[in-house]
Amino acid sequence: MTITRIDPAPRMSEAVVHNQTVYYTSVPENLDADAEAQTANALAVIDAILTRVGSDKSKILDATIFLVDKADFPAMNRAWDEWVSPDNAPVRCTVQADLMNPKYKVEIKIIAAL
């Protein structure tokens, strides 16, 4: 079984592909934006990495969303609902978490099929 590490670095890889499955964690790039915009940005980054490895959002199996402030849950859901493939919605959970960068409002971890 081959493990493909996308943009590997000493601490972590951008993504990992193993057994026709993609593992990826997205963080927003627009750190001064609100939770809805940060979520939309993190989801766009997910689209880009999935395209890069030959997959797409309709093949996401599982998503875990880490949200700093539970008051941002409706804003995050607005961005998610605009983005998600409605006939292919993955299993999803959202947890409240302190994230390492104090400007992050959201972080999204996905597992997807190729």
Coordinates of N, CA and C in Angstrom, one line a residue:
M1 N 0.8 -1.2 0.0 CA 0.0 0.0 0.0 C 0.9 1.2 0.0
T2 N 0.6 2.1 -0.9 CA 1.4 3.3 -1.1 C 0.8 4.5 -0.3
I3 N 1.6 5.2 0.4 CA 1.2 6.4 1.1 C 1.8 7.6 0.3
T4 N 1.0 8.5 -0.2 CA 1.5 9.7 -0.9 C 1.3 10.9 0.0
R5 N 2.4 11.6 0.3 CA 2.3 12.8 1.1 C 2.4 14.0 0.2
I6 N 1.5 14.9 0.3 CA 1.4 16.0 -0.6 C 2.1 17.2 0.1
D7 N 3.1 17.8 -0.5 CA 3.9 18.8 0.1 C 4.4 18.5 1.5
P8 N 5.2 17.4 1.6 CA 5.6 17.0 3.0 C 6.7 18.0 3.5
A9 N 6.6 18.2 4.8 CA 7.6 19.0 5.5 C 8.0 18.3 6.7
P10 N 9.0 18.7 7.4 CA 9.4 17.9 8.6 C 8.3 17.8 9.7
R11 N 7.5 18.8 9.8 CA 6.4 18.8 10.9 C 5.1 18.1 10.4
M12 N 4.8 18.4 9.2 CA 3.5 17.8 8.7 C 3.4 17.9 7.1
S13 N 2.5 17.2 6.6 CA 2.3 17.2 5.1 C 1.0 18.0 4.9
E14 N 0.9 18.6 3.7 CA -0.3 19.4 3.3 C -1.5 18.4 3.3
A15 N -1.4 17.3 2.8 CA -2.4 16.2 2.7 C -1.7 14.9 2.6
V16 N -2.5 13.8 2.9 CA -2.0 12.5 2.8 C -3.0 11.7 2.0
V17 N -2.6 10.9 1.1 CA -3.4 10.0 0.3 C -3.0 8.5 0.6
H18 N -3.9 7.7 1.0 CA -3.6 6.3 1.3 C -4.8 5.5 1.0
N19 N -4.7 4.4 0.3 CA -5.8 3.4 0.1 C -7.0 4.2 -0.5
Q20 N -6.7 5.0 -1.5 CA -7.8 5.8 -2.3 C -8.5 6.7 -1.3
T21 N -7.9 7.1 -0.3 CA -8.5 8.0 0.7 C -7.6 9.2 1.0
V22 N -8.2 10.4 1.0 CA -7.5 11.7 1.2 C -7.8 12.2 2.6
Y23 N -6.7 12.6 3.3 CA -6.8 13.1 4.7 C -6.3 14.6 4.6
Y24 N -7.1 15.5 5.1 CA -6.7 16.9 4.9 C -7.3 17.8 6.0
T25 N -6.6 18.8 6.5 CA -7.1 19.7 7.4 C -6.9 21.1 6.8
S26 N -8.0 21.9 6.8 CA -8.0 23.2 6.2 C -8.1 24.3 7.3
V27 N -7.3 25.3 7.1 CA -7.4 26.5 7.9 C -7.6 27.7 7.0
P28 N -8.3 28.7 7.5 CA -8.5 29.9 6.6 C -7.3 30.7 6.4
E29 N -7.3 31.4 5.3 CA -6.2 32.3 4.9 C -6.5 33.7 5.2
N30 N -7.8 34.0 5.3 CA -8.3 35.4 5.6 C -8.5 35.6 7.0
L31 N -7.5 35.8 7.8 CA -7.5 35.7 9.2 C -8.2 36.9 9.9
D32 N -8.4 38.0 9.2 CA -9.1 39.1 9.7 C -10.6 39.1 9.4
A33 N -11.1 38.1 8.8 CA -12.5 38.0 8.4 C -13.3 37.4 9.5
D34 N -14.7 37.5 9.4 CA -15.6 36.9 10.3 C -15.7 35.4 10.1
A35 N -16.4 34.7 11.0 CA -16.5 33.2 10.9 C -17.1 32.7 9.6
E36 N -18.1 33.4 9.1 CA -18.7 32.9 7.9 C -17.7 33.0 6.7
A37 N -17.0 34.1 6.6 CA -16.0 34.3 5.5 C -14.8 33.3 5.7
Q38 N -14.3 33.2 7.0 CA -13.2 32.2 7.2 C -13.7 30.8 6.8
T39 N -14.9 30.4 7.2 CA -15.4 29.1 6.8 C -15.4 28.9 5.3
A40 N -16.0 29.9 4.6 CA -16.0 29.9 3.1 C -14.6 29.7 2.5
N41 N -13.7 30.5 3.1 CA -12.3 30.4 2.6 C -11.7 29.0 2.9
A42 N -11.9 28.5 4.1 CA -11.3 27.2 4.4 C -11.9 26.1 3.5
L43 N -13.2 26.3 3.1 CA -13.9 25.3 2.2 C -13.3 25.4 0.8
A44 N -13.0 26.6 0.4 CA -12.5 26.8 -0.9 C -11.1 26.2 -1.0
V45 N -10.3 26.3 0.1 CA -9.0 25.6 0.1 C -9.2 24.1 0.0
I46 N -10.2 23.6 0.7 CA -10.5 22.1 0.6 C -10.8 21.8 -0.9
D47 N -11.6 22.6 -1.5 CA -11.9 22.3 -3.0 C -10.6 22.2 -3.8
A48 N -9.7 23.2 -3.5 CA -8.4 23.2 -4.3 C -7.6 22.0 -4.0
I49 N -7.4 21.5 -2.8 CA -6.6 20.4 -2.5 C -7.3 19.1 -3.1
L50 N -8.6 19.0 -3.0 CA -9.3 17.8 -3.5 C -9.1 17.8 -5.0
T51 N -9.2 18.9 -5.7 CA -9.0 18.9 -7.1 C -7.6 18.5 -7.5
R52 N -6.7 19.0 -6.7 CA -5.2 18.6 -6.9 C -5.0 17.1 -6.9
V53 N -5.7 16.4 -6.0 CA -5.4 15.0 -5.8 C -6.4 14.1 -6.6
G54 N -7.3 14.8 -7.4 CA -8.2 14.0 -8.2 C -9.5 13.7 -7.5
S55 N -10.0 14.5 -6.6 CA -11.3 14.2 -5.9 C -12.1 15.5 -6.0
D56 N -13.2 15.5 -5.2 CA -14.0 16.7 -5.1 C -14.9 16.6 -3.9
K57 N -15.6 17.7 -3.6 CA -16.4 17.7 -2.3 C -17.5 16.7 -2.3
S58 N -18.0 16.2 -3.4 CA -19.0 15.1 -3.4 C -18.5 13.8 -2.8
K59 N -17.2 13.7 -2.7 CA -16.6 12.4 -2.2 C -16.1 12.5 -0.8
I60 N -16.4 13.7 -0.1 CA -16.0 13.8 1.3 C -16.9 12.8 2.1
L61 N -16.2 12.0 2.9 CA -16.9 11.0 3.7 C -17.1 11.5 5.1
D62 N -16.2 12.3 5.7 CA -16.3 12.8 7.1 C -15.7 14.2 7.2
A63 N -16.3 15.0 7.9 CA -15.8 16.4 8.2 C -15.9 16.6 9.7
T64 N -14.9 17.2 10.3 CA -14.9 17.6 11.6 C -14.5 19.1 11.6
I65 N -15.4 19.9 12.2 CA -15.2 21.4 12.2 C -14.9 21.8 13.6
F66 N -13.8 22.5 13.7 CA -13.4 23.0 15.0 C -13.7 24.5 15.0
L67 N -14.6 24.9 15.9 CA -15.1 26.3 16.0 C -14.7 26.9 17.3
V68 N -14.1 28.1 17.3 CA -13.6 28.7 18.5 C -14.8 29.2 19.4
D69 N -15.7 29.8 18.8 CA -16.8 30.5 19.5 C -18.1 29.8 19.0
K70 N -18.8 29.2 20.0 CA -20.1 28.5 19.5 C -21.1 29.5 19.1
A71 N -21.0 30.7 19.4 CA -21.9 31.8 18.8 C -21.7 31.9 17.3
D72 N -20.6 31.4 16.8 CA -20.4 31.5 15.3 C -21.0 30.3 14.6
F73 N -21.6 29.4 15.3 CA -22.2 28.2 14.7 C -23.1 28.5 13.5
P74 N -24.1 29.5 13.7 CA -25.0 29.8 12.5 C -24.2 30.4 11.3
A75 N -23.2 31.2 11.6 CA -22.4 31.8 10.5 C -21.7 30.7 9.8
M76 N -21.0 29.8 10.5 CA -20.3 28.7 9.9 C -21.3 27.9 9.1
N77 N -22.4 27.6 9.6 CA -23.4 26.8 8.9 C -23.9 27.4 7.6
R78 N -24.0 28.7 7.6 CA -24.4 29.4 6.3 C -23.4 29.2 5.2
A79 N -22.1 29.3 5.6 CA -21.0 29.1 4.6 C -21.0 27.6 4.2
W80 N -21.2 26.7 5.1 CA -21.2 25.3 4.9 C -22.3 24.9 3.9
D81 N -23.5 25.4 4.2 CA -24.7 25.1 3.5 C -24.6 25.6 2.0
E82 N -24.0 26.7 1.8 CA -23.7 27.3 0.5 C -22.8 26.4 -0.3
W83 N -21.9 25.7 0.4 CA -20.8 25.0 -0.2 C -21.1 23.5 -0.4
V84 N -21.6 22.8 0.6 CA -21.7 21.4 0.6 C -22.5 20.9 -0.6
S85 N -22.1 19.7 -1.1 CA -22.9 19.0 -2.1 C -24.1 18.4 -1.5
P86 N -25.3 19.0 -1.7 CA -26.5 18.6 -0.9 C -26.9 17.1 -1.1
D87 N -26.6 16.5 -2.2 CA -26.9 15.1 -2.4 C -25.8 14.2 -1.9
N88 N -24.7 14.8 -1.4 CA -23.6 14.0 -1.0 C -23.0 14.5 0.3
A89 N -23.8 15.0 1.2 CA -23.3 15.5 2.4 C -22.6 14.4 3.3
P90 N -21.4 14.8 3.8 CA -20.7 13.8 4.6 C -21.2 13.7 6.0
V91 N -20.7 12.8 6.7 CA -20.9 12.7 8.2 C -20.2 14.0 8.7
R92 N -20.7 14.7 9.6 CA -20.1 15.9 10.1 C -20.3 16.1 11.6
C93 N -19.3 16.6 12.3 CA -19.5 17.0 13.6 C -18.8 18.4 13.8
T94 N -19.3 19.1 14.8 CA -18.6 20.4 15.1 C -18.3 20.4 16.5
V95 N -17.1 20.8 16.9 CA -16.7 20.9 18.3 C -16.1 22.3 18.5
Q96 N -16.4 22.7 19.8 CA -15.8 24.0 20.2 C -14.3 23.7 20.6
A97 N -13.4 24.5 20.2 CA -12.0 24.3 20.5 C -11.2 25.6 20.5
D98 N -10.2 25.7 21.3 CA -9.2 26.7 21.3 C -8.2 26.3 20.2
L99 N -8.1 27.1 19.2 CA -7.2 26.8 18.1 C -5.8 27.5 18.3
M100 N -4.8 27.0 17.7 CA -3.4 27.5 18.0 C -3.2 28.9 17.6
N101 N -3.7 29.3 16.4 CA -3.6 30.7 16.0 C -4.8 31.4 16.5
P102 N -4.6 32.5 17.3 CA -5.7 33.2 17.9 C -6.6 33.9 16.9
K103 N -6.2 34.0 15.7 CA -7.0 34.6 14.6 C -7.9 33.6 13.9
Y104 N -7.6 32.3 14.1 CA -8.5 31.3 13.5 C -9.8 31.3 14.2
K105 N -10.9 31.4 13.5 CA -12.2 31.2 14.0 C -12.7 29.8 13.7
V106 N -12.1 29.1 12.7 CA -12.5 27.8 12.3 C -11.4 27.0 11.7
E107 N -11.4 25.7 11.9 CA -10.5 24.8 11.2 C -11.3 23.5 10.8
I108 N -11.1 23.0 9.7 CA -11.9 21.9 9.1 C -11.0 20.7 8.7
K109 N -11.3 19.6 9.3 CA -10.6 18.3 8.9 C -11.5 17.5 8.1
I110 N -11.0 17.0 7.0 CA -11.9 16.1 6.2 C -11.2 14.8 5.8
I111 N -12.0 13.8 5.5 CA -11.5 12.5 4.9 C -12.4 12.3 3.7
A112 N -11.7 12.1 2.6 CA -12.5 12.0 1.3 C -12.0 10.8 0.5
A113 N -12.8 10.3 -0.3 CA -12.4 9.2 -1.3 C -11.9 9.8 -2.5
L114 N -11.0 9.1 -3.2 CA -10.6 9.6 -4.5 C -11.6 9.3 -5.6

